[in-house]
């Protein structure tokens, strides 16, 4: 036992010493700026095309979307994500007595304010709306927090599973999944140093651009590099599991810019 | 370095406790599943070699070994999760995938142990009037298994560390816990450091336990 403790302590000491050497204060401020001249995108909730209860699930989603005060919900979770006391209150669903089975929801945290983690629990706009949907369907809720690029595939293959992860409605995804009505409009933002505040993809020529794997931002930058404004400029796409990891990588100097959805971009730079 | 934000704020240490539970459950489940599968496969291949039986079984085992040792466990995990075991709970998917993957390595390790037992013992067992099954279960398997132990331990330690990729399919293990905390604090070092230390402690404790087990088994060997 003594040996174990001493070995652990030695390891901790070694890591700490390393960190002291590697530690440098990053005082750079970052800002998020909307990319001008690109299409507005719409988020929708996803259900597999062949799900047996597809109609009922989509109906419940659309009803929740049309009857909820979405801007208040976004405001509420933006405050929670920023560790502030929300100025609005929400009515939370009570799913304890529901007996109609379990609604499996797939999401990818690290995308504030839509889905993020507080005290080991995934919360956020998408999860709140899914609770309301589960309440309508008389079901319990089971949220799984996975990588974004696998969510559409999972929802397409599992019966009656639901994707709620700020998923942009597009034609490619419609091949295998059906979407609810749109519940939020978003545009892509560039996160850059305060002194630059770029608002066009052309400005990122020759730089390393970080994105979250499988997102609209990733597709946008990839298209720009392979056949668009960034073609042959030496610009490089760097993909991360979450926007938050991309942001940490940017602060560490691994990448120069991030392209990501509007609200997550604003949440990230708020964490400066 | 920010220990307060990593561990105290929002009770984040509880996330690590749950993460440790998840990592250990998946590792132990996969090890148990892997040993079961590995022993069966090793016995089939051994019996096929010595007695020329189970011809089809041995072919199937060869195919299994080739496929699961020849492809990355990460890819296996994604295929299992998104295609094969779609209707199963995520944790079960992880245990089964790592179990099947580990079983392929365990099978070869145990087969090596079995083959290191002298052939004369097969004949000795037969001359004592034991059936082939009895010879296998009571003479060859115990000796072969014990000789394979050190290599098996290595496999278990590798397996525990390999489970760090389960975050991809939505299991919140200790690696995923670090990522979740970083997503809130934007400070990567402390959460990953805590995760690394936890893996290290788990492996050190396990190594010590296995050493004890090895010593105990070696004691019996001196008399035999």
Coordinates of C-alpha atoms in Angstrom, one line a residue, chain B residues 40-221:
Chain B
X40 CA -13.4 -21.7 -25.4
X41 CA -11.7 -20.6 -28.6
X42 CA -8.3 -21.7 -27.3
X43 CA -9.6 -25.2 -26.3
X44 CA -11.3 -25.7 -29.6
X45 CA -8.1 -24.8 -31.4
X46 CA -5.9 -26.9 -29.1
X47 CA -8.2 -30.0 -29.3
X48 CA -8.3 -29.5 -33.1
X49 CA -4.6 -29.6 -33.3
X50 CA -4.0 -32.5 -30.9
X51 CA -7.0 -34.8 -31.7
X52 CA -8.0 -33.5 -35.1
X53 CA -11.6 -32.8 -34.1
X54 CA -13.9 -29.7 -34.3
X55 CA -12.6 -29.0 -37.9
X56 CA -15.4 -26.5 -38.7
X57 CA -15.2 -25.0 -35.2
X58 CA -11.5 -24.4 -35.6
X59 CA -12.1 -22.7 -39.0
X60 CA -14.7 -20.4 -37.4
X61 CA -12.3 -19.6 -34.6
X62 CA -9.5 -18.7 -37.1
X63 CA -11.9 -16.4 -38.9
X64 CA -12.8 -14.7 -35.6
X65 CA -9.2 -14.2 -34.6
X66 CA -8.3 -12.8 -38.0
X67 CA -11.2 -10.3 -38.1
X68 CA -11.0 -9.1 -34.5
X69 CA -7.2 -8.9 -34.2
X70 CA -7.0 -7.4 -37.7
X71 CA -9.3 -4.4 -37.2
X72 CA -9.0 -1.5 -34.7
X73 CA -11.2 -1.8 -31.6
X74 CA -12.4 1.8 -32.2
X75 CA -13.9 0.8 -35.6
X76 CA -15.4 -2.3 -34.1
X77 CA -17.0 -0.2 -31.4
X78 CA -18.6 2.1 -33.9
X79 CA -19.9 -0.8 -36.0
X80 CA -21.3 -2.5 -33.0
X81 CA -22.9 0.6 -31.7
X82 CA -24.3 2.0 -34.9
X83 CA -25.1 -1.2 -36.8
X84 CA -25.0 -4.6 -35.0
X85 CA -26.1 -4.0 -31.4
X86 CA -28.4 -1.0 -32.1
X87 CA -31.1 -2.1 -29.7
X88 CA -28.8 -2.8 -26.8
X89 CA -28.0 -0.4 -23.9
X90 CA -24.8 1.5 -24.6
X91 CA -22.9 0.0 -21.7
X92 CA -23.8 -3.5 -22.8
X93 CA -22.5 -2.7 -26.3
X94 CA -19.2 -1.5 -24.9
X95 CA -18.8 -4.6 -22.7
X96 CA -19.6 -7.0 -25.5
X97 CA -17.4 -5.2 -28.0
X98 CA -14.4 -5.0 -25.7
X99 CA -15.1 -8.5 -24.6
X100 CA -15.1 -9.9 -28.1
X101 CA -12.0 -7.9 -29.0
X102 CA -10.1 -8.9 -25.9
X103 CA -11.3 -12.6 -26.3
X104 CA -9.3 -12.8 -29.5
X105 CA -6.1 -11.8 -27.8
X106 CA -6.9 -13.9 -24.7
X107 CA -7.5 -17.0 -27.0
X108 CA -4.0 -16.8 -28.5
X109 CA -2.4 -16.2 -25.1
X110 CA -4.1 -19.2 -23.5
X111 CA -3.5 -21.4 -26.5
X112 CA 0.2 -20.6 -26.1
X113 CA -0.1 -21.6 -22.4
X114 CA -1.9 -24.9 -23.3
X115 CA 0.7 -25.8 -25.9
X116 CA 3.5 -25.3 -23.5
X117 CA 2.2 -28.2 -21.4
X118 CA 4.1 -31.3 -22.4
X119 CA 2.3 -33.7 -24.8
X120 CA 3.4 -36.6 -22.5
X121 CA 0.7 -35.5 -20.0
X122 CA -2.0 -36.2 -22.6
X123 CA -0.8 -39.7 -22.9
X124 CA -0.3 -40.1 -19.1
X125 CA -3.9 -38.9 -18.6
X126 CA -5.2 -41.3 -21.1
X127 CA -3.2 -44.2 -19.7
X128 CA -4.8 -43.5 -16.3
X129 CA -8.2 -44.1 -17.9
X130 CA -9.3 -40.4 -18.0
X131 CA -11.5 -39.3 -20.8
X132 CA -10.3 -36.6 -23.2
X133 CA -12.6 -34.1 -21.6
X134 CA -11.3 -34.9 -18.1
X135 CA -7.7 -34.6 -19.4
X136 CA -8.4 -31.2 -20.9
X137 CA -10.3 -29.8 -17.9
X138 CA -8.3 -31.2 -15.0
X139 CA -4.7 -31.6 -16.4
X140 CA -4.0 -29.3 -19.4
X141 CA -6.3 -26.3 -18.8
X142 CA -5.2 -25.5 -15.2
X143 CA -1.5 -25.7 -16.1
X144 CA -1.8 -23.9 -19.3
X145 CA -3.9 -21.1 -17.7
X146 CA -1.4 -20.5 -15.0
X147 CA 1.5 -20.3 -17.5
X148 CA -0.5 -17.8 -19.5
X149 CA -1.2 -15.6 -16.4
X150 CA 1.6 -12.9 -16.9
X151 CA 0.6 -12.3 -20.5
X152 CA -3.1 -12.3 -19.6
X153 CA -2.4 -9.5 -17.0
X154 CA -0.8 -7.4 -19.7
X155 CA -3.9 -7.9 -21.8
X156 CA -6.2 -6.7 -18.9
X157 CA -4.1 -3.6 -18.3
X158 CA -4.1 -2.8 -22.0
X159 CA -7.9 -3.4 -22.1
X160 CA -8.6 -1.0 -19.2
X161 CA -6.7 1.8 -21.0
X162 CA -8.4 0.9 -24.3
X163 CA -11.8 1.6 -22.8
X164 CA -11.0 5.3 -22.8
X165 CA -12.6 5.5 -26.3
X166 CA -16.1 4.7 -25.1
X167 CA -16.9 8.4 -24.8
X168 CA -17.5 8.3 -28.5
X169 CA -20.6 6.2 -28.2
X170 CA -22.0 8.0 -25.2
X171 CA -20.6 6.2 -22.2
X172 CA -19.4 8.7 -19.6
X173 CA -16.1 7.1 -18.5
X174 CA -13.2 8.9 -16.8
X175 CA -11.9 10.2 -20.1
X176 CA -15.2 11.6 -21.1
X177 CA -15.6 13.2 -17.7
X178 CA -12.5 15.2 -18.3
X179 CA -13.8 16.3 -21.7
X180 CA -17.1 17.4 -20.1
X181 CA -15.4 19.4 -17.4
X182 CA -13.1 21.1 -20.0
X183 CA -16.2 22.0 -22.0
X184 CA -17.2 24.1 -19.0
X185 CA -13.9 25.4 -17.7
X186 CA -11.8 25.7 -20.9
X187 CA -8.8 24.6 -18.9
X188 CA -7.6 21.3 -20.2
X189 CA -4.7 20.4 -18.0
X190 CA -6.2 19.6 -14.5
X191 CA -9.1 17.5 -15.7
X192 CA -6.8 15.3 -18.0
X193 CA -4.3 15.1 -15.1
X194 CA -6.9 13.8 -12.7
X195 CA -8.1 11.3 -15.4
X196 CA -4.5 10.1 -16.0
X197 CA -3.8 9.7 -12.2
X198 CA -7.0 7.6 -11.8
X199 CA -6.0 5.3 -14.7
X200 CA -2.5 5.0 -13.1
X201 CA -3.9 4.2 -9.7
X202 CA -6.4 1.6 -11.1
X203 CA -3.5 -0.1 -13.0
X204 CA -1.1 0.0 -10.1
X205 CA -3.7 -1.5 -7.7
X206 CA -4.6 -4.2 -10.2
X207 CA -0.9 -5.0 -10.8
X208 CA -0.4 -5.5 -7.1
X209 CA -3.4 -7.7 -6.8
X210 CA -2.4 -9.8 -9.8
X211 CA 1.1 -10.2 -8.3
X212 CA -0.4 -11.6 -5.1
X213 CA -2.5 -14.0 -7.2
X214 CA 0.5 -15.2 -9.2
X215 CA 2.5 -15.8 -6.0
X216 CA -0.4 -17.9 -4.5
X217 CA -0.7 -20.0 -7.6
X218 CA 3.1 -20.5 -7.8
X219 CA 3.1 -21.9 -4.3
X220 CA 0.9 -24.8 -5.4
X221 CA 3.3 -25.4 -8.2

